[in-house]
Amino acid sequence: MSAAAQARTTWFERFAGSIRALMRVLRIIVRDPGLAFAVGLILLLGLIAVLGPVVWNKDPLEIDIGNILAPPSASSPMGTDDVGRDVFARFNQGARISLAVGAAVVVIAGTVGVLIGIAAGVFGRWVDAALMRMVDALLAFPALVLAMAVTVGLGIGLKTATVGIILPSIPFYARLMRSEVIQVRSAVYVEAAAALGAKRGRIIARHVFPNAMTSVPILAAANFGFAILTMAALGFVGLGAQVPTPEWGTMITEGQQYIVTGGWWVSLFPGIGVLLAVVAGSLLADRARDMVDPRRERDI
C-alpha cells in the first residue's frame, strides 16, 4: 500500500471512529430523559443566542416612545419596555451576552484552576502549600460577595463583572483537580510507569491528566449555571452590564417596577431565560455525575 493510500485509510478510520463515538453519545442522551432535557435546553438557548438576533433583526436599543409598555403581540412577541424597546430583540441579545459570559467563565476559570490543581497535586510540598493557601484565601469569601467586591474595585461594567465571577470559580477547579491528581498519582499503573523509567512529563500527560479530568466536566456544567446566575445578580443590583445593554439581569431590574402595574412581561421573559440556563446547567451536572460515579445506580 502506498503512503498516500495508507494516509487516506488512517484518516477514514479516524473519521469513522469519531462518528461511532458521536453515535454512542447520542444514544446515551436519548436514553436518559433528564440528560436529553438538559442538552435540549442548552441547544435551545444556544440557537436563540446565535440565530435570534439574525432572524428577529430589530434593534434592541431602538426607542419607540409611541409604543411604550405594549403587551406581547405578533409584532412584539415579548412586548416592549418602558421606552418602547422590543423585549424579544433584547432577550435574544441578552442570551448571547449571558451564554458568552458563562462560556468564558468556564473556559478561563477551568483552565487556570486545573493548572493550579495539577501543579499542587504533582509537585506537592511547598508548591502545594503555597498554591492551596492562595486558593483558601479566595474560598474565605462568599462567591457573590467576592464578585461584587472585584467588580466595584475594577470599575463597574460587563467585563469587570466577568472577571469578578471568574475569580471565585477558580478555587473549585483547583481543589477538585488537586484531589483527583493525588488519587491518580498513587494508582498502580502510574507507579508502574515511573518504575519503567517514564519521565514525569510523560506520566502527567499520558496517565495523570486524562484520568484526573473525569470530574471536571461535571463542575464545569454547574459552574456554567452559576456564572449566568451571578451575572444576572450583578446586573440586578447595578454592578454588571449597564443600561441600555440588554443583559438579562439588567432587564429584570428595568422592569421590576412594572410587574404589578401592567408591564409584567419586561421582567418575566429575561427571568425565564436565567431560570432555563441555570436549570440546564444543574441538570447536566447531575446527570454527568450519575454517569461517572460508580457508587450511584445508573439509569442509562
Tab-separated table of C-alpha atoms in Angstrom:
chain	number	residue	atom	x	y	z
A	1	MET	CA	0.000	0.000	0.000
A	2	SER	CA	1.336	3.411	-0.968
A	3	ALA	CA	1.912	6.161	1.586
A	4	ALA	CA	-0.968	8.212	0.164
A	5	ALA	CA	-3.370	5.289	0.344
A	6	GLN	CA	-2.257	4.495	3.867
A	7	ALA	CA	-2.814	8.124	4.881
A	8	ARG	CA	-6.323	8.050	3.393
A	9	THR	CA	-7.092	4.815	5.232
A	10	THR	CA	-5.871	6.253	8.526
A	11	TRP	CA	-7.958	9.402	8.013
A	12	PHE	CA	-11.042	7.317	7.203
A	13	GLU	CA	-10.553	5.158	10.307
A	14	ARG	CA	-10.286	8.257	12.499
A	15	PHE	CA	-13.379	9.761	10.908
A	16	ALA	CA	-15.310	6.517	11.359
A	17	GLY	CA	-14.175	6.344	14.986
A	18	SER	CA	-15.399	9.894	15.577
A	19	ILE	CA	-18.771	9.056	14.058
A	20	ARG	CA	-19.096	5.959	16.249
A	21	ALA	CA	-18.214	7.985	19.354
A	22	LEU	CA	-20.789	10.626	18.396
A	23	MET	CA	-23.458	7.971	17.925
A	24	ARG	CA	-22.662	6.494	21.351
A	25	VAL	CA	-23.066	9.929	22.922
A	26	LEU	CA	-26.370	10.453	21.106
A	27	ARG	CA	-27.657	7.062	22.301
A	28	ILE	CA	-26.752	7.941	25.889
A	29	ILE	CA	-28.566	11.271	25.600
A	30	VAL	CA	-31.684	9.740	24.020
A	31	ARG	CA	-31.933	7.005	26.666
A	32	ASP	CA	-31.707	9.488	29.561
A	33	PRO	CA	-34.719	11.870	29.738
A	34	GLY	CA	-33.051	14.181	32.255
A	35	LEU	CA	-29.882	14.454	30.212
A	36	ALA	CA	-31.850	14.911	26.990
A	37	PHE	CA	-33.876	17.701	28.578
A	38	ALA	CA	-30.734	19.494	29.810
A	39	VAL	CA	-28.970	19.204	26.465
A	40	GLY	CA	-32.133	20.337	24.700
A	41	LEU	CA	-32.355	23.456	26.885
A	42	ILE	CA	-28.722	24.336	26.219
A	43	LEU	CA	-29.177	23.827	22.471
A	44	LEU	CA	-32.349	25.940	22.529
A	45	LEU	CA	-30.627	28.805	24.333
A	46	GLY	CA	-27.655	28.464	22.002
A	47	LEU	CA	-29.902	28.718	18.943
A	48	ILE	CA	-31.634	31.770	20.425
A	49	ALA	CA	-28.269	33.414	21.070
A	50	VAL	CA	-26.873	32.656	17.623
A	51	LEU	CA	-29.909	32.884	15.349
A	52	GLY	CA	-32.272	35.062	17.389
A	53	PRO	CA	-30.671	38.428	16.562
A	54	VAL	CA	-30.415	37.339	12.916
A	55	VAL	CA	-33.986	36.086	12.470
A	56	TRP	CA	-35.555	38.847	14.582
A	57	ASN	CA	-33.417	41.712	13.326
A	58	LYS	CA	-34.986	44.553	15.286
A	59	ASP	CA	-32.538	46.870	17.011
A	60	PRO	CA	-32.603	46.052	20.761
A	61	LEU	CA	-31.626	49.657	21.550
A	62	GLU	CA	-34.172	51.385	19.308
A	63	ILE	CA	-36.526	53.611	21.323
A	64	ASP	CA	-40.166	53.999	20.269
A	65	ILE	CA	-41.944	56.497	22.528
A	66	GLY	CA	-45.253	55.814	20.801
A	67	ASN	CA	-45.138	52.119	21.733
A	68	ILE	CA	-44.309	52.165	25.460
A	69	LEU	CA	-45.112	49.043	27.528
A	70	ALA	CA	-47.036	47.398	24.704
A	71	PRO	CA	-48.147	43.860	25.674
A	72	PRO	CA	-46.912	40.793	23.766
A	73	SER	CA	-48.298	40.699	20.232
A	74	ALA	CA	-47.457	39.443	16.754
A	75	SER	CA	-45.274	42.482	16.101
A	76	SER	CA	-43.569	42.211	19.516
A	77	PRO	CA	-43.784	38.603	20.851
A	78	MET	CA	-42.452	39.653	24.273
A	79	GLY	CA	-43.906	43.162	24.303
A	80	THR	CA	-41.977	46.401	24.713
A	81	ASP	CA	-40.352	48.054	27.723
A	82	ASP	CA	-40.791	51.456	29.349
A	83	VAL	CA	-39.167	53.318	26.439
A	84	GLY	CA	-40.651	51.218	23.645
A	85	ARG	CA	-37.694	48.894	23.002
A	86	ASP	CA	-38.575	45.436	21.715
A	87	VAL	CA	-38.175	42.954	24.605
A	88	PHE	CA	-37.788	39.963	22.270
A	89	ALA	CA	-34.866	41.600	20.473
A	90	ARG	CA	-33.310	42.466	23.831
A	91	PHE	CA	-33.937	38.942	25.121
A	92	ASN	CA	-32.113	37.439	22.129
A	93	GLN	CA	-29.159	39.774	22.577
A	94	GLY	CA	-29.189	39.089	26.312
A	95	ALA	CA	-28.985	35.353	25.624
A	96	ARG	CA	-25.882	35.971	23.534
A	97	ILE	CA	-24.271	38.022	26.333
A	98	SER	CA	-25.200	35.636	29.144
A	99	LEU	CA	-24.096	32.471	27.327
A	100	ALA	CA	-20.842	34.143	26.253
A	101	VAL	CA	-20.135	35.118	29.868
A	102	GLY	CA	-20.960	31.599	31.088
A	103	ALA	CA	-18.666	30.024	28.490
A	104	ALA	CA	-15.848	32.495	29.224
A	105	VAL	CA	-16.053	31.814	32.953
A	106	VAL	CA	-15.970	28.044	32.440
A	107	VAL	CA	-13.047	28.147	29.986
A	108	ILE	CA	-10.859	30.678	31.819
A	109	ALA	CA	-11.602	29.633	35.400
A	110	GLY	CA	-11.435	25.964	34.422
A	111	THR	CA	-8.082	26.320	32.661
A	112	VAL	CA	-6.459	28.314	35.467
A	113	GLY	CA	-7.950	26.149	38.205
A	114	VAL	CA	-6.966	22.882	36.506
A	115	LEU	CA	-3.372	24.077	36.034
A	116	ILE	CA	-3.166	25.134	39.699
A	117	GLY	CA	-4.596	21.789	40.816
A	118	ILE	CA	-2.181	19.813	38.640
A	119	ALA	CA	0.820	21.782	39.915
A	120	ALA	CA	-0.265	21.356	43.543
A	121	GLY	CA	-1.017	17.658	43.191
A	122	VAL	CA	2.079	16.719	41.185
A	123	PHE	CA	4.799	18.742	42.910
A	124	GLY	CA	3.388	18.701	46.450
A	125	ARG	CA	5.340	20.065	49.415
A	126	TRP	CA	5.877	23.838	49.394
A	127	VAL	CA	4.310	24.266	45.941
A	128	ASP	CA	1.141	22.568	47.156
A	129	ALA	CA	1.117	24.568	50.395
A	130	ALA	CA	1.619	27.926	48.659
A	131	LEU	CA	-0.980	27.343	45.961
A	132	MET	CA	-3.589	25.978	48.339
A	133	ARG	CA	-3.184	28.917	50.726
A	134	MET	CA	-3.931	31.233	47.807
A	135	VAL	CA	-6.963	29.136	46.947
A	136	ASP	CA	-8.128	29.148	50.572
A	137	ALA	CA	-7.882	32.941	50.628
A	138	LEU	CA	-10.368	33.113	47.739
A	139	LEU	CA	-12.624	30.499	49.338
A	140	ALA	CA	-12.788	32.560	52.532
A	141	PHE	CA	-15.214	34.959	50.816
A	142	PRO	CA	-18.712	34.053	49.595
A	143	ALA	CA	-18.654	33.852	45.808
A	144	LEU	CA	-21.208	36.615	45.217
A	145	VAL	CA	-19.565	38.959	47.736
A	146	LEU	CA	-16.157	38.441	46.130
A	147	ALA	CA	-17.613	39.012	42.666
A	148	MET	CA	-19.217	42.262	43.836
A	149	ALA	CA	-16.016	43.446	45.508
A	150	VAL	CA	-13.902	42.743	42.418
A	151	THR	CA	-16.420	44.439	40.146
A	152	VAL	CA	-16.549	47.573	42.301
A	153	GLY	CA	-12.765	47.620	42.664
A	154	LEU	CA	-12.051	47.295	38.945
A	155	GLY	CA	-14.874	49.533	37.775
A	156	ILE	CA	-18.500	48.653	37.183
A	157	GLY	CA	-19.189	47.036	33.818
A	158	LEU	CA	-19.721	43.794	31.938
A	159	LYS	CA	-16.035	42.896	31.526
A	160	THR	CA	-15.111	43.571	35.155
A	161	ALA	CA	-18.183	41.632	36.301
A	162	THR	CA	-16.961	38.678	34.250
A	163	VAL	CA	-13.575	38.887	35.978
A	164	GLY	CA	-15.388	39.068	39.300
A	165	ILE	CA	-17.207	35.814	38.503
A	166	ILE	CA	-14.062	34.063	37.258
A	167	LEU	CA	-12.044	34.617	40.454
A	168	PRO	CA	-14.374	32.794	42.902
A	169	SER	CA	-14.780	29.963	40.370
A	170	ILE	CA	-11.063	29.121	40.152
A	171	PRO	CA	-10.691	27.576	43.657
A	172	PHE	CA	-13.309	24.911	42.985
A	173	TYR	CA	-11.481	23.647	39.902
A	174	ALA	CA	-8.144	23.822	41.722
A	175	ARG	CA	-9.345	21.876	44.760
A	176	LEU	CA	-11.102	19.250	42.646
A	177	MET	CA	-8.149	18.753	40.315
A	178	ARG	CA	-5.656	18.566	43.186
A	179	SER	CA	-7.622	15.808	44.923
A	180	GLU	CA	-8.038	13.879	41.670
A	181	VAL	CA	-4.336	14.174	40.813
A	182	ILE	CA	-3.284	12.967	44.258
A	183	GLN	CA	-5.605	9.985	43.928
A	184	VAL	CA	-4.449	9.090	40.404
A	185	ARG	CA	-0.790	9.666	41.266
A	186	SER	CA	-0.878	6.780	43.737
A	187	ALA	CA	-2.519	4.366	41.267
A	188	VAL	CA	-0.676	1.168	40.367
A	189	TYR	CA	-0.358	1.956	36.660
A	190	VAL	CA	1.234	5.342	37.417
A	191	GLU	CA	3.754	3.769	39.784
A	192	ALA	CA	4.465	1.081	37.172
A	193	ALA	CA	5.129	3.718	34.509
A	194	ALA	CA	7.517	5.517	36.854
A	195	ALA	CA	9.273	2.243	37.670
A	196	LEU	CA	9.769	1.581	33.958
A	197	GLY	CA	11.611	4.862	33.614
A	198	ALA	CA	8.906	7.111	32.164
A	199	LYS	CA	9.643	10.786	32.655
A	200	ARG	CA	7.432	12.924	34.868
A	201	GLY	CA	6.107	14.977	31.946
A	202	ARG	CA	5.078	11.854	30.037
A	203	ILE	CA	3.412	10.350	33.116
A	204	ILE	CA	1.428	13.551	33.675
A	205	ALA	CA	0.378	13.864	30.040
A	206	ARG	CA	-0.417	10.176	29.384
A	207	HIS	CA	-1.716	8.922	32.730
A	208	VAL	CA	-2.391	11.556	35.384
A	209	PHE	CA	-4.064	14.333	33.405
A	210	PRO	CA	-6.576	12.246	31.343
A	211	ASN	CA	-7.715	10.195	34.338
A	212	ALA	CA	-7.919	13.159	36.704
A	213	MET	CA	-10.105	15.153	34.304
A	214	THR	CA	-13.178	12.896	34.558
A	215	SER	CA	-14.901	15.038	37.215
A	216	VAL	CA	-14.041	18.430	35.708
A	217	PRO	CA	-16.892	18.455	33.114
A	218	ILE	CA	-19.377	17.952	35.962
A	219	LEU	CA	-18.057	21.003	37.780
A	220	ALA	CA	-17.948	22.947	34.509
A	221	ALA	CA	-21.655	22.288	33.871
A	222	ALA	CA	-22.585	23.508	37.349
A	223	ASN	CA	-20.227	26.477	37.035
A	224	PHE	CA	-21.895	27.484	33.775
A	225	GLY	CA	-25.243	27.935	35.501
A	226	PHE	CA	-23.587	29.683	38.449
A	227	ALA	CA	-21.873	32.161	36.124
A	228	ILE	CA	-25.111	33.108	34.354
A	229	LEU	CA	-26.997	33.437	37.640
A	230	THR	CA	-24.247	35.542	39.221
A	231	MET	CA	-24.037	37.815	36.187
A	232	ALA	CA	-27.795	38.314	36.390
A	233	ALA	CA	-27.488	39.091	40.113
A	234	LEU	CA	-24.730	41.634	39.476
A	235	GLY	CA	-26.813	43.204	36.724
A	236	PHE	CA	-29.839	43.294	39.001
A	237	VAL	CA	-28.000	45.339	41.658
A	238	GLY	CA	-26.413	47.602	39.049
A	239	LEU	CA	-22.873	46.170	39.129
A	240	GLY	CA	-22.944	44.235	35.869
A	241	ALA	CA	-23.879	45.352	32.391
A	242	GLN	CA	-25.057	48.941	32.385
A	243	VAL	CA	-28.168	50.410	30.806
A	244	PRO	CA	-29.028	50.180	27.931
A	245	THR	CA	-27.041	46.945	27.404
A	246	PRO	CA	-29.638	44.134	27.021
A	247	GLU	CA	-28.324	41.746	29.669
A	248	TRP	CA	-30.912	39.565	31.425
A	249	GLY	CA	-30.201	40.776	34.967
A	250	THR	CA	-30.287	44.412	33.880
A	251	MET	CA	-33.553	43.810	32.020
A	252	ILE	CA	-35.114	42.327	35.166
A	253	THR	CA	-34.111	45.443	37.105
A	254	GLU	CA	-35.541	47.748	34.441
A	255	GLY	CA	-38.903	46.003	34.521
A	256	GLN	CA	-39.351	45.241	38.231
A	257	GLN	CA	-41.301	48.441	38.919
A	258	TYR	CA	-43.868	47.493	36.257
A	259	ILE	CA	-44.552	43.937	37.451
A	260	VAL	CA	-47.711	44.898	39.356
A	261	THR	CA	-48.701	47.857	37.182
A	262	GLY	CA	-49.276	46.090	33.900
A	263	GLY	CA	-45.794	45.565	32.454
A	264	TRP	CA	-45.012	42.105	33.850
A	265	TRP	CA	-43.500	40.897	30.567
A	266	VAL	CA	-40.483	43.233	30.816
A	267	SER	CA	-39.001	41.249	33.730
A	268	LEU	CA	-40.707	37.896	33.202
A	269	PHE	CA	-39.042	36.801	29.974
A	270	PRO	CA	-35.404	37.561	30.944
A	271	GLY	CA	-36.139	35.881	34.278
A	272	ILE	CA	-37.285	32.779	32.407
A	273	GLY	CA	-34.069	32.901	30.387
A	274	VAL	CA	-31.953	32.903	33.550
A	275	LEU	CA	-34.066	30.097	35.017
A	276	LEU	CA	-33.704	27.888	31.934
A	277	ALA	CA	-29.927	28.400	31.784
A	278	VAL	CA	-29.441	27.569	35.469
A	279	VAL	CA	-31.737	24.530	35.304
A	280	ALA	CA	-29.918	23.255	32.206
A	281	GLY	CA	-26.515	23.571	33.878
A	282	SER	CA	-27.701	21.920	37.102
A	283	LEU	CA	-29.407	19.026	35.332
A	284	LEU	CA	-26.428	18.439	33.085
A	285	ALA	CA	-24.090	18.385	36.103
A	286	ASP	CA	-26.354	15.967	37.998
A	287	ARG	CA	-26.700	13.534	35.127
A	288	ALA	CA	-22.994	13.678	34.298
A	289	ARG	CA	-22.202	12.913	37.941
A	290	ASP	CA	-24.544	9.920	37.869
A	291	MET	CA	-22.787	8.575	34.772
A	292	VAL	CA	-19.233	8.785	36.122
A	293	ASP	CA	-19.898	7.905	39.787
A	294	PRO	CA	-19.677	4.118	40.246
A	295	ARG	CA	-21.323	4.368	43.690
A	296	ARG	CA	-24.624	5.542	42.189
A	297	GLU	CA	-27.075	3.449	40.243
A	298	ARG	CA	-27.110	4.348	36.596
A	299	ASP	CA	-30.320	4.858	34.719
A	300	ILE	CA	-28.721	4.610	31.291
